[in-house]
Amino acid sequence: MDKKIMLISVLVFSLIFFSGVLYLAVADGDHKEKKWYQKILDHDDDDHKSKHRERKRERNRDDDHHESYLRQVNNPTYKDECGVCHFVYQPELLPSASWMRILSNLDDHFGEVVELDDDSKTVISDYLKINSADNSSAKRAVKIMRSVGNQVPLRITDIQYIKEKHHEISSNVLKRKTIGSLSNCSACHTTAENGIYEDDNVIIPK
């Protein structure tokens, strides 16, 4: 009788032992499978986050232009022909009608005679028209258009919005040799060439 009890006890113990081993093996396999699956999920999540960050950067670049900055001048003909005599103004600083009036009167360009061949004039005209204030969503361009109304100013400095932005600067300061006039944007706006006219980037020369 004792042998039967002992045999049964051994069988029960063996059954419990091997059941435990089998459970641990299955659990370990399940754990490894979960880790492998989690890695796939993490990879997909990282890939999704990376694409999301890239889309966000692209939106931010567009928002930068939409909110604050004017587009940098990137037309070589316009830069070469007009930049010889003065600062190359961003097209967004004037309405297209203003630019067309300026180009139609180059024989008396603010007291000077400007000679342009037909091809260069066409290239510059198209560039200014396409990128003018009335074709821009930049905040500063929108304010310029609101200020202009139905007028067609020939000078950027004649725009009321521009005047108001500079109303605290005395005429004596503008007459300094380092500045010359209000039209010399780059004299004080250190990032004017980049289309950035924020107050934080202004340094008034002595």
mmCIF file of C-alpha atoms in Angstrom:
data_model
loop_
_atom_site.group_PDB
_atom_site.id
_atom_site.type_symbol
_atom_site.label_atom_id
_atom_site.label_comp_id
_atom_site.label_asym_id
_atom_site.label_seq_id
_atom_site.Cartn_x
_atom_site.Cartn_y
_atom_site.Cartn_z
ATOM 1 C CA MET A 1 0.000 0.000 0.000
ATOM 2 C CA ASP A 2 2.847 2.353 0.846
ATOM 3 C CA LYS A 3 4.478 1.574 -2.514
ATOM 4 C CA LYS A 4 1.271 2.502 -4.353
ATOM 5 C CA ILE A 5 1.013 5.764 -2.444
ATOM 6 C CA MET A 6 4.663 6.522 -3.147
ATOM 7 C CA LEU A 7 4.222 5.731 -6.852
ATOM 8 C CA ILE A 8 1.154 7.923 -7.067
ATOM 9 C CA SER A 9 3.015 10.692 -5.251
ATOM 10 C CA VAL A 10 5.924 10.455 -7.712
ATOM 11 C CA LEU A 11 3.540 10.559 -10.675
ATOM 12 C CA VAL A 12 1.682 13.562 -9.259
ATOM 13 C CA PHE A 13 4.940 15.357 -8.498
ATOM 14 C CA SER A 14 6.261 14.583 -11.984
ATOM 15 C CA LEU A 15 3.047 15.835 -13.538
ATOM 16 C CA ILE A 16 3.190 19.054 -11.534
ATOM 17 C CA PHE A 17 6.897 19.535 -12.341
ATOM 18 C CA PHE A 18 6.585 19.021 -16.072
ATOM 19 C CA SER A 19 3.435 21.145 -16.154
ATOM 20 C CA GLY A 20 5.427 23.945 -14.544
ATOM 21 C CA VAL A 21 8.288 23.551 -17.018
ATOM 22 C CA LEU A 22 5.847 23.539 -19.929
ATOM 23 C CA TYR A 23 4.106 26.641 -18.582
ATOM 24 C CA LEU A 24 7.411 28.483 -18.191
ATOM 25 C CA ALA A 25 8.465 27.524 -21.710
ATOM 26 C CA VAL A 26 5.186 28.701 -23.170
ATOM 27 C CA ALA A 27 5.280 31.890 -21.079
ATOM 28 C CA ASP A 28 8.857 32.598 -22.165
ATOM 29 C CA GLY A 29 7.951 32.029 -25.789
ATOM 30 C CA ASP A 30 4.927 34.243 -25.433
ATOM 31 C CA HIS A 31 7.080 36.899 -23.784
ATOM 32 C CA LYS A 32 9.628 36.776 -26.620
ATOM 33 C CA GLU A 33 6.849 36.941 -29.163
ATOM 34 C CA LYS A 34 5.391 39.975 -27.389
ATOM 35 C CA LYS A 35 8.826 41.673 -27.322
ATOM 36 C CA TRP A 36 9.283 40.982 -31.038
ATOM 37 C CA TYR A 37 5.811 42.323 -31.804
ATOM 38 C CA GLN A 38 6.455 45.356 -29.605
ATOM 39 C CA LYS A 39 9.653 46.082 -31.531
ATOM 40 C CA ILE A 40 7.655 46.120 -34.752
ATOM 41 C CA LEU A 41 5.126 48.466 -33.174
ATOM 42 C CA ASP A 42 7.905 50.705 -31.821
ATOM 43 C CA HIS A 43 9.579 50.816 -35.228
ATOM 44 C CA ASP A 44 6.309 51.723 -36.917
ATOM 45 C CA ASP A 45 5.660 54.315 -34.236
ATOM 46 C CA ASP A 46 9.153 55.841 -34.688
ATOM 47 C CA ASP A 47 8.632 55.900 -38.438
ATOM 48 C CA HIS A 48 5.252 57.574 -37.954
ATOM 49 C CA LYS A 49 6.755 60.118 -35.543
ATOM 50 C CA SER A 50 9.598 60.852 -37.960
ATOM 51 C CA LYS A 51 7.173 61.483 -40.820
ATOM 52 C CA HIS A 52 5.015 63.610 -38.518
ATOM 53 C CA ARG A 53 8.040 65.705 -37.508
ATOM 54 C CA GLU A 54 9.001 66.205 -41.159
ATOM 55 C CA ARG A 55 5.456 67.301 -42.053
ATOM 56 C CA LYS A 56 5.508 69.663 -39.077
ATOM 57 C CA ARG A 57 8.822 71.170 -40.207
ATOM 58 C CA GLU A 58 7.386 71.735 -43.675
ATOM 59 C CA ARG A 59 4.291 73.392 -42.190
ATOM 60 C CA ASN A 60 6.497 75.572 -39.994
ATOM 61 C CA ARG A 61 8.519 76.695 -42.993
ATOM 62 C CA ASP A 62 5.305 77.701 -44.738
ATOM 63 C CA ASP A 63 3.987 79.308 -41.553
ATOM 64 C CA ASP A 64 7.210 81.325 -41.199
ATOM 65 C CA HIS A 65 6.500 82.936 -44.533
ATOM 66 C CA HIS A 66 2.789 83.235 -43.892
ATOM 67 C CA GLU A 67 3.242 84.828 -40.470
ATOM 68 C CA SER A 68 6.261 87.084 -40.565
ATOM 69 C CA TYR A 69 8.811 87.019 -43.346
ATOM 70 C CA LEU A 70 8.975 88.124 -46.945
ATOM 71 C CA ARG A 71 10.498 85.840 -49.523
ATOM 72 C CA GLN A 72 14.164 86.336 -50.269
ATOM 73 C CA VAL A 73 14.870 87.823 -53.700
ATOM 74 C CA ASN A 74 15.931 84.920 -55.912
ATOM 75 C CA ASN A 75 15.722 86.321 -59.424
ATOM 76 C CA PRO A 76 19.268 86.912 -60.765
ATOM 77 C CA THR A 77 18.208 89.365 -63.487
ATOM 78 C CA TYR A 78 16.330 91.540 -61.008
ATOM 79 C CA LYS A 79 19.202 91.361 -58.517
ATOM 80 C CA ASP A 80 21.862 92.189 -61.104
ATOM 81 C CA GLU A 81 20.031 95.014 -62.861
ATOM 82 C CA CYS A 82 18.439 96.752 -59.876
ATOM 83 C CA GLY A 83 20.956 95.878 -57.185
ATOM 84 C CA VAL A 84 23.663 97.908 -58.926
ATOM 85 C CA CYS A 85 22.148 101.175 -57.718
ATOM 86 C CA HIS A 86 20.141 100.375 -54.585
ATOM 87 C CA PHE A 87 18.903 97.756 -52.162
ATOM 88 C CA VAL A 88 17.017 94.997 -53.962
ATOM 89 C CA TYR A 89 13.527 95.302 -52.507
ATOM 90 C CA GLN A 90 11.362 92.228 -52.067
ATOM 91 C CA PRO A 91 8.459 92.298 -54.570
ATOM 92 C CA GLU A 92 6.042 91.843 -51.633
ATOM 93 C CA LEU A 93 6.753 95.412 -50.504
ATOM 94 C CA LEU A 94 4.605 96.889 -53.301
ATOM 95 C CA PRO A 95 1.433 95.947 -55.218
ATOM 96 C CA SER A 96 1.890 94.669 -58.762
ATOM 97 C CA ALA A 97 0.293 97.854 -60.150
ATOM 98 C CA SER A 98 3.032 99.892 -58.502
ATOM 99 C CA TRP A 99 5.797 97.743 -59.950
ATOM 100 C CA MET A 100 4.287 97.978 -63.430
ATOM 101 C CA ARG A 101 4.110 101.775 -63.195
ATOM 102 C CA ILE A 102 7.731 101.916 -62.104
ATOM 103 C CA LEU A 103 8.863 99.703 -64.992
ATOM 104 C CA SER A 104 6.854 101.707 -67.505
ATOM 105 C CA ASN A 105 8.682 104.907 -66.583
ATOM 106 C CA LEU A 106 12.348 103.927 -66.552
ATOM 107 C CA ASP A 107 13.306 107.070 -68.487
ATOM 108 C CA ASP A 108 12.669 108.962 -65.268
ATOM 109 C CA HIS A 109 13.340 106.446 -62.524
ATOM 110 C CA PHE A 110 13.297 108.792 -59.523
ATOM 111 C CA GLY A 111 15.504 111.250 -61.367
ATOM 112 C CA GLU A 112 17.651 108.651 -63.107
ATOM 113 C CA VAL A 113 17.528 106.997 -66.530
ATOM 114 C CA VAL A 114 17.502 103.199 -66.398
ATOM 115 C CA GLU A 115 18.279 101.251 -69.530
ATOM 116 C CA LEU A 116 16.970 97.696 -69.759
ATOM 117 C CA ASP A 117 16.862 95.403 -72.768
ATOM 118 C CA ASP A 118 13.469 93.954 -73.603
ATOM 119 C CA ASP A 119 14.287 90.441 -72.382
ATOM 120 C CA SER A 120 15.513 91.655 -68.987
ATOM 121 C CA LYS A 121 12.536 93.953 -68.613
ATOM 122 C CA THR A 122 10.153 91.062 -69.315
ATOM 123 C CA VAL A 123 11.891 88.778 -66.825
ATOM 124 C CA ILE A 124 11.859 91.441 -64.106
ATOM 125 C CA SER A 125 8.271 92.427 -64.841
ATOM 126 C CA ASP A 126 7.028 88.846 -64.585
ATOM 127 C CA TYR A 127 8.976 88.244 -61.385
ATOM 128 C CA LEU A 128 7.703 91.382 -59.658
ATOM 129 C CA LYS A 129 4.122 90.820 -60.755
ATOM 130 C CA ILE A 130 3.959 87.185 -59.618
ATOM 131 C CA ASN A 131 5.573 87.910 -56.243
ATOM 132 C CA SER A 132 4.025 91.304 -55.454
ATOM 133 C CA ALA A 133 2.218 92.219 -52.229
ATOM 134 C CA ASP A 134 -1.218 91.493 -53.679
ATOM 135 C CA ASN A 135 -0.082 87.950 -54.535
ATOM 136 C CA SER A 136 1.428 87.198 -51.144
ATOM 137 C CA SER A 137 0.059 85.716 -47.916
ATOM 138 C CA ALA A 138 2.899 87.117 -45.778
ATOM 139 C CA LYS A 139 1.581 89.115 -42.851
ATOM 140 C CA ARG A 140 3.590 92.205 -43.762
ATOM 141 C CA ALA A 141 2.445 92.102 -47.374
ATOM 142 C CA VAL A 142 -1.187 91.808 -46.274
ATOM 143 C CA LYS A 143 -0.781 94.876 -44.034
ATOM 144 C CA ILE A 144 0.797 96.788 -46.891
ATOM 145 C CA MET A 145 -2.163 96.010 -49.144
ATOM 146 C CA ARG A 146 -4.643 97.076 -46.467
ATOM 147 C CA SER A 147 -2.734 100.338 -46.035
ATOM 148 C CA VAL A 148 -2.514 101.020 -49.762
ATOM 149 C CA GLY A 149 -6.200 100.548 -50.517
ATOM 150 C CA ASN A 150 -6.919 101.771 -54.051
ATOM 151 C CA GLN A 151 -3.737 103.812 -54.294
ATOM 152 C CA VAL A 152 -0.796 102.913 -56.511
ATOM 153 C CA PRO A 153 2.294 104.205 -54.677
ATOM 154 C CA LEU A 154 5.569 104.516 -56.582
ATOM 155 C CA ARG A 155 7.671 104.484 -53.436
ATOM 156 C CA ILE A 156 7.615 101.961 -50.613
ATOM 157 C CA THR A 157 8.279 104.823 -48.213
ATOM 158 C CA ASP A 158 5.009 106.486 -49.311
ATOM 159 C CA ILE A 159 2.937 103.604 -47.919
ATOM 160 C CA GLN A 160 1.170 104.643 -44.719
ATOM 161 C CA TYR A 161 1.921 101.347 -43.003
ATOM 162 C CA ILE A 162 5.665 101.818 -43.640
ATOM 163 C CA LYS A 163 5.506 105.412 -42.411
ATOM 164 C CA GLU A 164 3.803 104.339 -39.202
ATOM 165 C CA LYS A 165 6.406 101.661 -38.577
ATOM 166 C CA HIS A 166 9.128 104.330 -38.714
ATOM 167 C CA HIS A 167 7.306 107.290 -37.151
ATOM 168 C CA GLU A 168 9.575 107.355 -34.080
ATOM 169 C CA ILE A 169 12.729 107.831 -36.153
ATOM 170 C CA SER A 170 13.592 111.493 -36.607
ATOM 171 C CA SER A 171 14.552 112.997 -39.963
ATOM 172 C CA ASN A 172 17.977 113.872 -38.549
ATOM 173 C CA VAL A 173 18.697 110.190 -37.935
ATOM 174 C CA LEU A 174 17.610 109.277 -41.462
ATOM 175 C CA LYS A 175 19.917 111.953 -42.892
ATOM 176 C CA ARG A 176 22.999 110.369 -41.376
ATOM 177 C CA LYS A 177 25.620 109.381 -43.945
ATOM 178 C CA THR A 178 25.366 105.777 -42.764
ATOM 179 C CA ILE A 179 21.663 105.746 -43.640
ATOM 180 C CA GLY A 180 20.881 108.442 -46.213
ATOM 181 C CA SER A 181 17.102 108.018 -46.337
ATOM 182 C CA LEU A 182 14.216 105.837 -45.253
ATOM 183 C CA SER A 183 14.503 103.896 -48.509
ATOM 184 C CA ASN A 184 17.852 102.422 -47.470
ATOM 185 C CA CYS A 185 16.306 99.430 -45.669
ATOM 186 C CA SER A 186 19.490 97.431 -45.172
ATOM 187 C CA ALA A 187 21.178 100.302 -43.305
ATOM 188 C CA CYS A 188 19.191 99.490 -40.156
ATOM 189 C CA HIS A 189 17.423 96.214 -40.883
ATOM 190 C CA THR A 190 20.375 93.831 -40.635
ATOM 191 C CA THR A 191 18.366 90.919 -42.046
ATOM 192 C CA ALA A 192 16.508 92.853 -44.746
ATOM 193 C CA GLU A 193 18.098 90.824 -47.550
ATOM 194 C CA ASN A 194 16.519 87.715 -46.020
ATOM 195 C CA GLY A 195 13.079 89.337 -45.989
ATOM 196 C CA ILE A 196 13.128 89.686 -42.188
ATOM 197 C CA TYR A 197 12.150 93.121 -40.900
ATOM 198 C CA GLU A 198 11.552 92.318 -37.225
ATOM 199 C CA ASP A 199 12.418 94.952 -34.616
ATOM 200 C CA ASP A 200 14.837 92.549 -32.912
ATOM 201 C CA ASN A 201 17.083 92.686 -35.984
ATOM 202 C CA VAL A 202 17.264 96.480 -36.201
ATOM 203 C CA ILE A 203 20.506 98.308 -35.452
ATOM 204 C CA ILE A 204 20.526 102.051 -36.180
ATOM 205 C CA PRO A 205 24.055 103.058 -37.204
ATOM 206 C CA LYS A 206 25.766 106.098 -35.735
#
